[in-house]
Structures are given as structure tokens and as C-alpha cells.
């Protein structure tokens, strides 16, 4: 089975801290995605990557950056965390075939609280 | 991406079939119809997808209207474990844009 692992299920950080959310997948997928999920707003796409060292902005990239140095790892970085970035963060991956079939594999999520 | 419309919530009795509707009147000829579900405290899970023909897999069936302006996800026998938010999404390729979905409650 495909496994998408997010490094932390729960994090609490302070305003202004730099935050790293790590995502690792074990199926050699080229494509990886970061979403955030908030009550009433659903899932919103932050960034995605179709290959190592490539990144594309999603719908809400402001305040975030990403890093894809290795194929299996896609990191989401909050350079200076703010309270409005308190959210559930979800990582997903898929193969090239999966890009068309839409079969994304999601991690369990990282719930970030910024105080 | 074309827009989908789903009911906010639905209820079903355990062990009965469930039909979850999705309207997508502005669907384009190349849009695939994807369904995901999200169980409590988990990430979304792929359920099924289709283009024009009805599709079946171990989890569910997808019935697509002949004009493709609507589709229905069918759970043949609801269990308590099927209680989740179900998302209907149109896309040609990823990334997928998730709406608010339908919250399905299953009553024992």
C-alpha cells in the first residue's frame, strides 16, 4: 500500500517562528501536493510539485514556501508563522498516471496551532 | 475547473443503499468525475472516478448521467464506517480542487 507520512500529527508554535512540515511518500511518486483544510472552507491548495526541484503555486501560496530536494520528500515551510495559519495541513502524492485518474494518496494530516 | 453542487448533508440507515448526488451542469467533454471521502480525523481517500460510463469498484459504484451533467455515487450497503464527508470533483488532470462535499451520517 502507498504510504504518505507526515512528520507530526500535532504541532504548537508561536507567532514568528519558522515551521517545517515534512511529507514523505514511499511509492516513487513524481507528483506531490500540500493542502490546508479549515472549517467551512474545505481543502485549499497551497503548493504542488511535479518533479524534484520543481514547484508550482496553488490557490493560497502567500506566507508559505516549499522544498523538493528529493523525490520522496516535499516540505512545506512557514517562514514566519502567524495565527491565521492555524489549520490542518494535508500532503498528497500521485503517479503520472494518477494525475489523470485523480487518484491522490493523502497523509493523515498535521494539525498546526500558532499561538 | 467546472463547478459541482452537492447537498450539504445526508442521512442513511445502516445496511441500506446510499445514493449521493452531484450536479455538474458546466462539465466539459474532457472532465473526469472523481469522488473522494474523508473519514473523521483522516486525510481524504480516493473512492472512484469515471468519464462517461458507469464504474464499479470494491468501494462503490459511480453512475453518470447520459448528458454527464450529473452523477451519483452509490454505496450498496452503508455501514457505520461509511460515515464521512464525500467530495465530488471535476478535473482533467491534477491538482484537484475540493469543494465542501456532502456529510453522510449513518444510523445504526
Short mmCIF file of C-alpha atoms in Angstrom, two decimals:
data_model
loop_
_atom_site.label_atom_id
_atom_site.label_comp_id
_atom_site.label_asym_id
_atom_site.label_seq_id
_atom_site.Cartn_x
_atom_site.Cartn_y
_atom_site.Cartn_z
CA UNK A 1 0.00 0.00 0.00
CA UNK A 2 1.08 3.54 -0.70
CA UNK A 3 2.08 5.36 2.39
CA UNK A 4 2.22 9.12 2.74
CA UNK A 5 3.72 10.06 6.06
CA UNK A 6 3.52 13.48 7.60
CA UNK A 7 6.13 14.08 10.24
CA UNK A 8 3.90 15.45 13.01
CA UNK A 9 0.20 14.95 13.70
CA UNK A 10 0.05 17.89 16.10
CA UNK A 11 2.27 20.95 16.44
CA UNK A 12 2.04 24.07 18.55
CA UNK A 13 4.20 27.02 17.54
CA UNK A 14 4.49 30.67 18.44
CA UNK A 15 3.88 33.62 16.16
CA UNK A 16 7.00 34.45 14.17
CA UNK A 17 8.56 31.00 14.43
CA UNK A 18 9.79 29.21 11.33
CA UNK A 19 7.83 26.00 10.87
CA UNK A 20 8.69 22.97 8.76
CA UNK A 21 6.04 20.42 7.84
CA UNK A 22 7.54 17.31 6.30
CA UNK A 23 5.89 14.83 3.99
CA UNK A 24 7.41 11.60 2.73
CA UNK A 25 5.90 9.09 0.32
CA UNK A 26 7.20 5.60 -0.36
CA UNK A 27 5.82 4.88 -3.84
CA UNK A 28 8.25 6.83 -6.03
CA UNK A 29 5.54 9.31 -7.00
CA UNK A 30 6.59 12.30 -9.05
CA UNK A 31 3.68 14.49 -8.02
CA UNK A 32 3.16 15.90 -4.56
CA UNK A 33 0.72 18.44 -3.12
CA UNK A 34 0.13 20.49 0.00
CA UNK A 35 -3.39 21.49 1.04
CA UNK A 36 -4.77 23.17 4.10
CA UNK A 37 -8.21 22.44 5.49
CA UNK A 38 -10.28 24.83 7.55
CA UNK A 39 -13.86 24.50 8.80
CA UNK A 40 -16.30 25.93 6.28
CA UNK A 41 -13.60 26.45 3.65
CA UNK A 42 -12.80 22.89 2.68
CA UNK A 43 -9.42 21.91 1.27
CA UNK A 44 -7.38 24.62 -0.40
CA UNK A 45 -4.28 24.00 -2.49
CA UNK A 46 -1.11 25.74 -1.27
CA UNK A 47 1.69 24.39 -3.47
CA UNK A 48 2.40 21.38 -5.62
CA UNK A 49 5.37 19.81 -7.36
CA UNK A 50 5.61 17.59 -10.41
CA UNK A 51 9.29 16.77 -10.08
CA UNK A 52 12.35 17.24 -7.91
CA UNK A 53 13.29 20.89 -7.52
CA UNK A 54 10.08 21.96 -9.27
CA UNK A 55 7.25 23.77 -7.56
CA UNK A 56 4.04 25.44 -8.60
CA UNK A 57 1.86 27.84 -6.63
CA UNK A 58 -1.61 26.73 -5.76
CA UNK A 59 -4.54 28.90 -4.79
CA UNK A 60 -3.19 30.24 -1.50
CA UNK A 61 0.65 30.29 -1.55
CA UNK A 62 1.08 33.53 0.40
CA UNK A 63 3.03 33.03 3.58
CA UNK A 64 4.31 29.60 2.53
CA UNK A 65 7.21 28.15 0.63
CA UNK A 66 8.13 24.58 -0.29
CA UNK A 67 11.18 22.45 -0.86
CA UNK A 68 11.53 19.34 -3.02
CA UNK A 69 15.16 18.25 -2.90
CA UNK A 70 14.39 14.53 -3.13
CA UNK A 71 11.63 12.78 -4.99
CA UNK A 72 10.10 11.21 -1.91
CA UNK A 73 10.06 14.32 0.28
CA UNK A 74 8.03 17.52 -0.04
CA UNK A 75 8.39 20.07 2.72
CA UNK A 76 6.07 22.96 3.49
CA UNK A 77 7.73 25.93 5.18
CA UNK A 78 6.10 28.74 7.09
CA UNK A 79 8.85 31.37 7.20
CA UNK A 80 7.19 33.35 10.00
CA UNK A 81 4.13 31.64 11.40
CA UNK A 82 1.04 33.70 12.05
CA UNK A 83 -2.16 32.88 13.90
CA UNK A 84 -4.14 32.75 10.65
CA UNK A 85 -2.01 29.80 9.60
CA UNK A 86 -3.53 27.68 12.35
CA UNK A 87 -5.02 24.85 10.33
CA UNK A 88 -4.94 21.21 9.32
CA UNK A 89 -2.28 20.63 6.67
CA UNK A 90 -2.62 17.70 4.30
CA UNK A 91 0.02 16.29 1.99
CA UNK A 92 -0.81 14.11 -1.02
CA UNK A 93 1.04 12.33 -3.79
CA UNK A 94 0.28 10.58 -7.05
CA UNK A 95 1.96 8.94 -10.02
CA UNK A 96 1.93 10.38 -13.56
CA UNK A 97 -0.99 8.06 -14.36
CA UNK A 98 -2.66 9.21 -11.20
CA UNK A 99 -2.56 12.82 -12.38
CA UNK A 100 -5.22 11.91 -14.91
CA UNK A 101 -7.15 9.37 -12.89
CA UNK A 102 -7.13 11.76 -9.97
CA UNK A 103 -6.07 9.06 -7.55
CA UNK A 104 -4.28 11.03 -4.89
CA UNK A 105 -2.93 9.41 -1.75
CA UNK A 106 -3.19 11.61 1.32
CA UNK A 107 -1.35 11.60 4.59
CA UNK A 108 -3.20 11.75 7.89
CA UNK A 109 -2.63 15.45 8.26
CA UNK A 110 -0.70 17.78 10.54
CA UNK A 111 -2.74 19.97 12.83
CA UNK A 112 -0.81 23.18 13.44
CA UNK A 113 -1.74 25.68 16.12
CA UNK A 114 0.03 29.04 16.09
CA UNK A 115 -0.24 30.97 19.35
CA UNK B 1 -12.44 23.80 -13.14
CA UNK B 2 -16.15 23.30 -13.60
CA UNK B 3 -18.29 23.64 -10.50
CA UNK B 4 -20.09 20.84 -8.70
CA UNK B 5 -23.14 21.07 -6.46
CA UNK B 6 -23.74 18.57 -3.67
CA UNK B 7 -26.19 18.51 -0.77
CA UNK B 8 -24.62 19.65 2.48
CA UNK B 9 -25.68 16.56 4.35
CA UNK B 10 -27.49 13.26 4.01
CA UNK B 11 -28.57 10.50 6.34
CA UNK B 12 -28.79 6.79 5.77
CA UNK B 13 -29.74 3.74 7.75
CA UNK B 14 -27.12 1.10 8.25
CA UNK B 15 -27.14 -1.74 5.72
CA UNK B 16 -29.25 0.23 3.24
CA UNK B 17 -28.03 1.59 -0.11
CA UNK B 18 -26.99 5.24 -0.28
CA UNK B 19 -27.17 7.43 -3.37
CA UNK B 20 -25.05 10.56 -3.13
CA UNK B 21 -25.89 13.04 -5.92
CA UNK B 22 -23.65 15.54 -7.64
CA UNK B 23 -24.70 18.12 -10.21
CA UNK B 24 -22.16 19.45 -12.67
CA UNK B 25 -24.07 21.16 -15.45
CA UNK B 26 -20.99 23.00 -16.80
CA UNK B 27 -18.85 19.89 -17.16
CA UNK B 28 -16.56 19.89 -20.19
CA UNK B 29 -16.03 16.95 -22.51
CA UNK B 30 -12.62 16.18 -21.03
CA UNK B 31 -13.50 16.49 -17.34
CA UNK B 32 -13.22 13.35 -15.29
CA UNK B 33 -15.60 12.91 -12.36
CA UNK B 34 -13.76 12.00 -9.16
CA UNK B 35 -15.15 11.01 -5.79
CA UNK B 36 -13.26 11.15 -2.53
CA UNK B 37 -14.32 10.66 1.05
CA UNK B 38 -12.86 11.91 4.29
CA UNK B 39 -13.39 9.98 7.48
CA UNK B 40 -13.17 11.89 10.77
CA UNK B 41 -9.61 12.90 11.68
CA UNK B 42 -8.16 11.44 8.48
CA UNK B 43 -6.98 12.70 5.11
CA UNK B 44 -9.26 12.30 2.08
CA UNK B 45 -9.40 8.88 0.46
CA UNK B 46 -9.92 8.16 -3.22
CA UNK B 47 -13.18 6.33 -3.90
CA UNK B 48 -13.79 6.14 -7.63
CA UNK B 49 -13.60 8.09 -10.88
CA UNK B 50 -15.16 7.97 -14.33
CA UNK B 51 -15.52 9.80 -17.59
CA UNK B 52 -18.65 8.67 -19.43
CA UNK B 53 -19.53 5.11 -18.46
CA UNK B 54 -20.72 3.82 -15.14
CA UNK B 55 -17.93 2.41 -12.99
CA UNK B 56 -17.80 -0.14 -10.20
CA UNK B 57 -15.09 -0.97 -7.73
CA UNK B 58 -14.87 -2.65 -4.35
CA UNK B 59 -15.85 0.51 -2.53
CA UNK B 60 -18.69 1.93 -4.58
CA UNK B 61 -20.39 2.43 -7.93
CA UNK B 62 -20.46 5.60 -9.97
CA UNK B 63 -23.48 6.25 -12.16
CA UNK B 64 -23.01 9.00 -14.72
CA UNK B 65 -25.96 10.59 -16.48
CA UNK B 66 -26.06 10.27 -20.23
CA UNK B 67 -25.58 14.02 -20.68
CA UNK B 68 -22.85 13.95 -17.97
CA UNK B 69 -24.46 16.86 -16.17
CA UNK B 70 -24.92 14.85 -13.03
CA UNK B 71 -23.56 11.76 -11.35
CA UNK B 72 -24.39 9.59 -8.36
CA UNK B 73 -22.08 7.76 -6.02
CA UNK B 74 -23.72 4.57 -4.83
CA UNK B 75 -22.75 2.79 -1.64
CA UNK B 76 -24.52 -0.51 -1.91
CA UNK B 77 -24.80 -1.24 1.77
CA UNK B 78 -23.94 1.54 4.17
CA UNK B 79 -22.00 0.71 7.29
CA UNK B 80 -21.16 2.93 10.25
CA UNK B 81 -17.65 3.15 8.84
CA UNK B 82 -19.02 4.91 5.75
CA UNK B 83 -19.93 7.99 7.78
CA UNK B 84 -17.74 10.66 6.19
CA UNK B 85 -17.67 13.75 4.02
CA UNK B 86 -17.95 12.79 0.34
CA UNK B 87 -16.48 15.07 -2.30
CA UNK B 88 -17.41 15.14 -5.98
CA UNK B 89 -14.68 16.78 -8.08
CA UNK B 90 -14.28 17.52 -11.78
CA UNK B 91 -10.84 17.66 -13.29
CA UNK B 92 -8.88 16.85 -16.40
CA UNK B 93 -5.63 16.42 -14.50
CA UNK B 94 -4.42 17.16 -11.00
CA UNK B 95 -4.28 19.23 -8.91
CA UNK B 96 -7.79 18.59 -7.68
CA UNK B 97 -9.99 21.34 -6.31
CA UNK B 98 -12.10 20.14 -3.40
CA UNK B 99 -15.46 21.70 -2.57
CA UNK B 100 -17.35 21.32 0.70
CA UNK B 101 -18.81 17.91 -0.05
CA UNK B 102 -21.73 16.04 1.48
CA UNK B 103 -21.58 14.93 5.09
CA UNK B 104 -23.07 11.44 5.27
CA UNK B 105 -24.41 10.21 8.59
CA UNK B 106 -25.16 6.51 9.01
CA UNK B 107 -27.69 5.50 11.63
CA UNK B 108 -27.44 2.15 13.30
#
